[in-house]
Structure formats: structure tokens, C-alpha cells
Short mmCIF file of C-alpha atoms and ligand atoms in Angstrom, two decimals:
data_model
loop_
_atom_site.label_atom_id
_atom_site.label_comp_id
_atom_site.label_asym_id
_atom_site.label_seq_id
_atom_site.Cartn_x
_atom_site.Cartn_y
_atom_site.Cartn_z
CA UNK A 1 80.13 86.54 129.41
CA UNK A 2 83.05 85.38 127.47
CA UNK A 3 81.45 82.25 126.09
CA UNK A 4 78.38 84.44 124.75
CA UNK A 5 80.49 86.98 123.36
CA UNK A 6 82.81 84.18 121.49
CA UNK A 7 79.88 82.78 119.97
CA UNK A 8 78.22 85.71 118.80
CA UNK A 9 81.80 86.77 117.29
CA UNK A 10 82.28 83.12 115.62
CA UNK A 11 78.82 83.43 114.43
CA UNK A 12 79.46 86.73 112.48
CA UNK A 13 82.67 85.31 111.02
CA UNK A 14 85.19 87.07 113.08
CA UNK A 15 88.77 85.56 112.49
CA UNK A 16 89.77 85.57 116.18
CA UNK A 17 86.84 85.45 118.21
CA UNK A 18 88.58 84.33 121.57
CA UNK A 19 91.09 87.10 121.72
CA UNK A 20 88.77 89.50 120.37
CA UNK A 21 86.30 88.91 123.14
CA UNK A 22 88.96 88.94 125.84
CA UNK A 23 90.24 92.28 124.62
CA UNK A 24 86.53 93.68 124.47
CA UNK A 25 85.91 92.84 128.15
CA UNK A 26 89.26 94.10 129.29
CA UNK A 27 88.36 97.24 127.63
CA UNK A 28 84.94 97.46 129.21
CA UNK A 29 86.23 96.59 132.51
CA UNK A 30 89.40 99.30 132.01
CA UNK A 31 92.06 96.58 132.93
CA UNK A 32 94.87 95.21 130.98
CA UNK A 33 93.99 92.14 129.29
CA UNK A 34 96.55 90.12 131.33
CA UNK A 35 94.73 90.81 134.44
CA UNK A 36 91.28 89.75 133.47
CA UNK A 37 91.91 86.66 135.64
CA UNK A 38 92.06 88.82 138.61
CA UNK A 39 88.55 90.70 138.36
CA UNK A 40 85.94 89.53 140.39
CA UNK A 41 83.00 91.55 139.78
CA UNK A 42 81.40 93.06 136.87
CA UNK A 43 79.13 96.04 137.28
CA UNK A 44 76.09 96.98 135.14
CA UNK A 45 78.02 99.70 133.29
CA UNK A 46 80.82 97.67 132.10
CA UNK A 47 78.58 94.87 131.44
CA UNK A 48 76.46 97.24 129.21
CA UNK A 49 79.60 98.52 127.86
CA UNK A 50 80.74 95.16 126.99
CA UNK A 51 77.51 94.03 124.91
CA UNK A 52 77.42 97.05 123.22
CA UNK A 53 81.29 96.62 121.93
CA UNK A 54 80.66 92.87 121.14
CA UNK A 55 77.73 93.76 119.05
CA UNK A 56 79.94 96.50 117.19
CA UNK A 57 82.39 93.91 116.73
CA UNK A 58 80.01 91.46 115.38
CA UNK A 59 78.82 93.90 112.97
CA UNK A 60 82.52 93.68 111.78
CA UNK A 61 83.86 97.01 112.93
CA UNK A 62 87.72 96.55 113.41
CA UNK A 63 88.71 95.63 116.93
CA UNK A 64 91.09 98.50 116.92
CA UNK A 65 88.55 100.93 116.06
CA UNK A 66 86.44 99.73 119.16
CA UNK A 67 89.33 99.98 121.50
CA UNK A 68 90.42 103.02 119.76
CA UNK A 69 94.05 101.85 120.01
CA UNK A 70 96.58 99.29 118.54
CA UNK A 71 100.07 98.12 119.89
CA UNK A 72 102.65 98.23 117.08
CA UNK A 73 106.32 97.09 117.37
CA UNK A 74 108.19 94.87 119.99
CA UNK A 75 110.88 95.01 122.58
CA UNK A 76 112.59 98.98 122.45
CA UNK A 77 110.38 99.74 119.19
CA UNK A 78 106.96 98.99 121.02
CA UNK A 79 104.34 101.88 120.96
CA UNK A 80 100.73 102.63 121.36
CA UNK A 81 99.04 104.15 118.78
CA UNK A 82 95.53 105.84 118.64
CA UNK A 83 93.46 104.73 115.75
CA UNK A 84 90.03 104.90 114.26
CA UNK A 85 87.95 105.91 110.99
CA UNK A 86 90.07 107.81 108.57
CA UNK A 87 93.23 106.23 109.09
CA UNK A 88 95.03 102.73 108.22
CA UNK A 89 95.06 100.54 111.18
CA UNK A 90 99.00 99.34 111.42
CA UNK A 91 99.26 95.47 110.63
CA UNK A 92 101.51 93.18 112.39
CA UNK A 93 103.32 92.24 109.18
CA UNK A 94 104.77 96.06 108.91
CA UNK A 95 106.46 95.25 112.30
CA UNK A 96 108.92 93.17 110.08
CA UNK A 97 109.99 96.18 108.09
CA UNK A 98 110.22 98.29 111.56
CA UNK A 99 112.60 95.57 112.86
CA UNK A 100 114.70 95.93 109.69
CA UNK A 101 115.05 99.66 109.84
CA UNK A 102 115.69 99.66 113.44
CA UNK A 103 118.66 97.33 112.64
CA UNK A 104 119.83 99.39 109.47
CA UNK A 105 119.77 103.08 110.31
CA UNK A 106 123.04 104.43 110.44
CA UNK A 107 124.09 106.25 113.78
CA UNK A 108 122.52 109.84 113.63
CA UNK A 109 120.42 109.14 110.58
CA UNK A 110 118.08 111.13 109.03
CA UNK A 111 115.03 108.94 108.02
CA UNK A 112 112.00 109.28 105.90
CA UNK A 113 108.76 107.28 106.61
CA UNK A 114 106.94 107.85 103.33
CA UNK A 115 103.14 107.19 103.64
CA UNK A 116 103.15 107.35 107.43
CA UNK A 117 99.42 106.90 108.12
CA UNK A 118 99.24 106.64 112.17
CA UNK A 119 102.82 107.06 112.45
CA UNK A 120 103.51 103.19 113.23
CA UNK A 121 107.03 103.14 111.55
CA UNK A 122 108.06 106.64 112.27
CA UNK A 123 107.25 106.63 115.94
CA UNK A 124 108.43 102.75 116.28
CA UNK A 125 111.81 103.78 114.83
CA UNK A 126 112.04 107.05 116.90
CA UNK A 127 111.37 105.19 119.83
CA UNK A 128 114.15 102.27 119.51
CA UNK A 129 116.44 104.76 118.25
CA UNK A 130 117.12 107.79 120.24
CA UNK A 131 119.81 109.07 117.62
CA UNK A 132 117.66 109.26 114.55
CA UNK A 133 115.51 112.14 113.38
CA UNK A 134 112.36 110.79 111.39
CA UNK A 135 110.16 112.85 108.66
CA UNK A 136 106.69 111.31 108.85
CA UNK A 137 105.08 111.97 105.42
CA UNK A 138 101.25 111.97 104.80
CA UNK A 139 99.34 113.31 101.98
CA UNK A 140 95.70 113.14 103.41
CA UNK A 141 94.36 115.47 106.35
CA UNK A 142 92.35 112.78 108.14
CA UNK A 143 95.15 110.23 108.51
CA UNK A 144 97.77 113.34 109.43
CA UNK A 145 95.28 114.31 112.28
CA UNK A 146 95.81 110.68 113.80
CA UNK A 147 99.62 111.13 113.12
CA UNK A 148 100.13 114.35 114.63
CA UNK A 149 97.91 112.97 117.61
CA UNK A 150 100.15 109.88 117.80
CA UNK A 151 103.36 111.82 117.58
CA UNK A 152 102.32 114.25 120.42
CA UNK A 153 101.42 111.57 122.80
CA UNK A 154 105.05 110.22 122.71
CA UNK A 155 107.33 111.19 125.44
CA UNK A 156 109.19 114.49 124.71
CA UNK A 157 112.59 113.09 123.60
CA UNK A 158 110.52 110.79 120.94
CA UNK A 159 108.16 113.61 119.80
CA UNK A 160 110.94 115.93 119.20
CA UNK A 161 112.41 113.98 116.78
CA UNK A 162 109.55 113.29 114.32
CA UNK A 163 108.54 115.74 112.14
CA UNK A 164 105.15 115.50 110.25
CA UNK A 165 105.14 116.57 106.61
CA UNK A 166 102.17 117.05 104.70
CA UNK A 167 103.10 115.82 100.88
CA UNK A 168 102.37 113.51 98.14
CA UNK A 169 105.21 110.81 97.86
CA UNK A 170 104.63 110.56 93.96
CA UNK A 171 105.74 113.97 93.50
CA UNK A 172 109.49 114.79 94.07
CA UNK A 173 109.64 118.61 93.82
CA UNK A 174 106.41 119.13 95.92
CA UNK A 175 107.85 116.37 98.61
CA UNK A 176 111.41 118.12 98.77
CA UNK A 177 109.71 121.68 99.05
CA UNK A 178 107.55 120.43 101.98
CA UNK A 179 110.67 118.74 103.80
CA UNK A 180 112.71 122.14 103.24
CA UNK A 181 109.74 124.04 104.88
CA UNK A 182 109.87 121.62 108.11
CA UNK A 183 113.30 123.07 108.94
CA UNK A 184 111.97 126.02 110.54
CA UNK A 185 109.18 124.90 112.85
CA UNK A 186 110.97 121.37 114.35
CA UNK A 187 114.48 123.40 114.48
CA UNK A 188 116.62 120.57 113.28
CA UNK A 189 118.31 120.80 109.87
CA UNK A 190 116.59 118.80 106.90
CA UNK A 191 119.10 119.91 104.22
CA UNK A 192 121.12 116.60 104.17
CA UNK A 193 120.27 113.86 102.06
CA UNK A 194 118.14 111.00 103.53
CA UNK A 195 120.12 108.06 105.09
CA UNK A 196 117.32 105.59 105.09
CA UNK A 197 113.74 105.68 103.82
CA UNK A 198 110.80 103.37 104.88
CA UNK A 199 107.59 103.11 103.20
CA UNK A 200 104.32 101.19 103.73
CA UNK A 201 102.57 102.72 100.71
CA UNK A 202 99.01 101.87 99.32
CA UNK A 203 99.79 98.57 97.23
CA UNK A 204 96.94 96.05 96.73
CA UNK A 205 96.07 95.50 93.12
CA UNK A 206 92.71 96.52 92.22
CA UNK A 207 90.05 94.61 89.95
CA UNK A 208 89.61 96.75 86.92
CA UNK A 209 86.74 94.99 85.12
CA UNK A 210 84.12 96.81 87.65
CA UNK A 211 83.64 94.08 90.19
CA UNK A 212 84.75 95.27 93.55
CA UNK A 213 88.13 93.69 94.88
CA UNK A 214 86.99 91.12 97.47
CA UNK A 215 88.13 92.29 100.99
CA UNK A 216 87.00 91.57 104.43
CA UNK A 217 84.74 94.24 106.23
CA UNK A 218 87.59 95.04 108.52
CA UNK A 219 89.81 96.06 105.47
CA UNK A 220 86.97 97.79 104.09
CA UNK A 221 86.98 100.10 107.22
CA UNK A 222 90.56 101.22 106.02
CA UNK A 223 90.50 104.09 103.76
CA UNK A 224 90.59 103.00 100.16
CA UNK A 225 93.40 105.26 99.39
CA UNK A 226 95.41 103.75 101.94
CA UNK A 227 94.81 100.24 100.49
CA UNK A 228 94.91 100.44 96.78
CA UNK A 229 97.09 101.33 94.27
CA UNK A 230 95.81 100.81 90.72
CA UNK A 231 95.34 97.71 88.77
CA UNK A 232 98.89 96.50 89.33
CA UNK A 233 99.50 97.70 92.94
CA UNK A 234 102.41 99.71 91.93
CA UNK A 235 100.63 103.23 91.38
CA UNK A 236 102.43 104.94 94.43
CA UNK A 237 105.59 102.73 94.59
CA UNK A 238 106.76 103.31 91.02
CA UNK A 239 106.90 107.40 91.05
CA UNK A 240 107.59 107.14 94.62
CA UNK A 241 111.01 105.74 93.86
CA UNK A 242 111.80 108.78 92.00
CA UNK A 243 111.16 110.99 95.19
CA UNK A 244 113.72 108.61 96.98
CA UNK A 245 116.23 108.81 94.58
CA UNK A 246 115.82 113.01 94.54
CA UNK A 247 116.10 112.95 98.50
CA UNK A 248 118.77 110.13 98.98
CA UNK A 249 122.38 109.92 97.81
CA UNK A 250 124.48 107.09 96.98
CA UNK A 251 124.06 104.50 99.88
CA UNK A 252 120.82 105.51 100.96
CA UNK A 253 119.14 102.55 102.28
CA UNK A 254 115.71 101.72 101.24
CA UNK A 255 112.84 99.28 102.62
CA UNK A 256 109.43 99.16 100.94
CA UNK A 257 106.42 97.18 102.00
CA UNK A 258 104.37 95.51 98.95
CA UNK A 259 101.60 92.95 98.07
CA UNK A 260 102.90 89.46 98.24
CA UNK A 261 102.06 89.20 94.45
CA UNK A 262 104.37 92.36 93.47
CA UNK A 263 107.74 91.33 94.76
CA UNK A 264 109.25 90.90 91.11
CA UNK A 265 107.78 94.32 90.12
CA UNK A 266 108.85 96.01 93.07
CA UNK A 267 112.31 94.56 92.41
CA UNK A 268 112.21 95.51 88.84
CA UNK A 269 110.98 99.11 89.52
CA UNK A 270 113.81 99.44 91.97
CA UNK A 271 116.33 98.38 89.69
CA UNK A 272 115.01 100.63 86.76
CA UNK A 273 115.39 103.35 89.14
CA UNK A 274 118.97 102.96 89.88
CA UNK A 275 118.80 101.10 93.24
CA UNK A 276 121.12 97.99 93.74
CA UNK A 277 121.52 95.03 96.36
CA UNK A 278 117.85 94.47 95.90
CA UNK A 279 116.68 92.02 98.70
CA UNK A 280 113.22 90.25 99.05
CA UNK A 281 112.08 89.53 102.57
CA UNK A 282 109.09 87.33 103.55
CA UNK A 283 106.47 87.82 106.39
CA UNK A 284 105.79 85.11 109.10
CA UNK A 285 103.34 83.17 106.66
CA UNK A 286 106.36 82.97 104.21
CA UNK A 287 105.07 85.46 101.55
CA UNK A 288 107.12 88.11 100.06
CA UNK A 289 106.27 91.22 101.96
CA UNK A 290 109.01 93.96 101.76
CA UNK A 291 111.99 94.73 99.51
CA UNK A 292 115.10 96.26 100.43
CA UNK A 293 117.61 98.36 98.26
CA UNK A 294 120.57 100.54 98.32
CA UNK A 295 120.68 103.75 96.06
CA UNK A 296 123.38 103.46 93.49
C1 SAM B 301 99.00 101.24 103.71
S1 SAM B 301 98.83 102.72 104.51
C2 SAM B 301 100.28 102.47 105.57
C3 SAM B 301 100.10 103.43 106.79
C4 SAM B 301 101.38 103.38 107.89
N1 SAM B 301 102.62 103.55 107.20
C5 SAM B 301 101.50 101.96 108.60
O1 SAM B 301 102.41 101.06 108.06
O2 SAM B 301 100.47 101.41 109.37
C6 SAM B 301 99.38 103.80 103.38
C7 SAM B 301 99.36 105.44 103.73
O3 SAM B 301 99.80 106.15 102.69
C8 SAM B 301 98.81 107.52 102.42
N2 SAM B 301 99.16 107.65 101.12
C9 SAM B 301 98.37 107.16 99.95
N3 SAM B 301 98.80 107.77 99.03
C10 SAM B 301 99.84 108.83 99.32
C11 SAM B 301 100.43 109.54 98.87
N4 SAM B 301 100.73 109.77 97.27
N5 SAM B 301 101.45 110.43 99.27
C12 SAM B 301 101.78 110.64 100.66
N6 SAM B 301 100.76 109.61 101.45
C13 SAM B 301 99.95 108.75 100.68
C14 SAM B 301 97.51 106.93 102.97
O4 SAM B 301 96.71 107.81 103.37
C15 SAM B 301 98.00 105.94 104.14
O5 SAM B 301 97.92 106.54 105.28
#
């Protein structure tokens, strides 16, 4: 069964046919992928489910949409997130920004995760750091539905330290007002300046000559507004820095993920917005993936 599935997924151009086939089989059998070896029998229902799911994956539906979930983060920050149409599927490279945030947040920090999507950074950080409170800011309703669901699915001590905020991160006044309005329902104070801001905003530069930007079918399944940010990839990042300034204080730490081609532009925008100690960070493939700074 696995060999047939791997063959079908390979023929369909799937990047990782072996692991995907194993994940789909484990999903069909309702077992952890590590326990596949222990399964002796596959009943008709599971077999049908597996074949259907392999067909969906061969049609290039994202693996995480078929499974309905994705694991994100490592060690103490490891979490399980529900994902599907309408929300960006968190990517492994963002785990590096999470690691940085876990190590950087001052004790008792008030943190904002701007452009929170499924809540990957907000919930990972709140899980790893029981002393921090996190504002998870997301503009779009469908993504925010997944975010609220993921926040509510966390253990109570984590869920109660994450407040979901509906706001546009490029509008400093609107964002400040939306955060202030959170103080009532969540019960904890948000009148202090932010100590740390993390953001994985839309950042892929878009072709402007009318030809569609070449992306894989899996990336095309993410909402367009979650991925693309104008011709230079900076349409959200540049105005978002003004929001960070407005909500931060001298010393507020900032980490922003970006396109591998826009590291210098992000550093220049941070410098122009009054941030110091600007430092690029590479991903595991050696590409510049996120930049950190401190508010001056
Ligand atoms: C690349 S996704 C990242 C999601 C999540 N932080 C992660 O790492 O998986 C960017 C997210 O920003 C949201 N977004 C786009 N423009 C926004 C804006 N102006 N204000 C707030 N959220 C925005 C999108 O809906 C999407 O959920």
C-alpha cells in the first residue's frame, strides 16, 4: 500500500512522497506515525480512507489540510495546531523565530504576535514560557476563527495568557485601540508598553507585469493575503514597524520573518523607523530568514 502511494505521489510531483505516504497511512489508521510498524491489519474502511487521502494529496492538496493539523515548534514550545482552508499553514522555518522569542522574552513579558494566523508563534511562546502574556493579532476573520479554535484547544494555563485581537497591524491607531479593548474580556492589563514583538507577516514579492508569481500548488492553497505583500514584499512590514514603535518602548525587542531576498530592505526599514542592534538570522538552508532589532 505504501509503495503504491509513494509511486502515485512521486508521479504527481509531491516533494516528500515517502513521509507524506506514511503520515496519510497513519491518519487513515488513526495511529501515531511512529506506531505504523505495530499495525498488523488494515480494515476496508481504513484502506478506503487511505486511498481517498492519497488521491487528494496527489491532486496537491496540502498534507496538513488532509490531516487537519500540523505540529509546530520543538521541545518545551512544541504545539499541535488545527489548520485548513482560510489559514496559512505554519512552516518549519518559523520555528527559528519562535526559538529566538522563547530565549529573548524578558521575565513576565507582554508580547505581541503580529499577523498571528493559526497562532503558531503566540501559542508556541505561551506554551514554552508560562510567565509571558501574548496578544495574537490577526486581521482576517477566517484566519482568526482558526486562531481562536487553536487558542481554546490549549491547556487552560496557556489559553488564558493569549488574547486574540482583531486588528490591522499596518494601522497603529486602530491596533492600539483594539488592544486596549482587550483589557476587559481577558482580565489582564494591556496598558503597558510591549516588551517583545514577533511577526511572520505576508512577505513574498509579487510580480507586477501581470504574470502570476510561480508558486507550488501547496503555497497556492494558503490565502493570497497571507503570503504576498506587494512588488517589493514590504507592503506590510514597513507600515507595521510604525505600529511596533507606537506600542513599544525603548528596549522593546523585535523579530520579523521575511523573504530571503528582502533582508537588506527589512534592515533599512528598521533603521529608518528608529530600531537599533539590527541583526540578520539565517534559516537552516542558509538563507536570510528573519531580522531582529531593539527599539531605540
Ligand atoms: C505568513 S502568514 C503567518 C501566520 C503565522 N504567524 C505563522 O507564522 O504561521 C501571515 C498572516 O498575516 C495575516 N495578515 C495579513 N495582513 C495583515 C494585516 N494588515 N494585519 C493583520 N494581519 C494580517 C494573514 O491573514 C496571515 O494570517
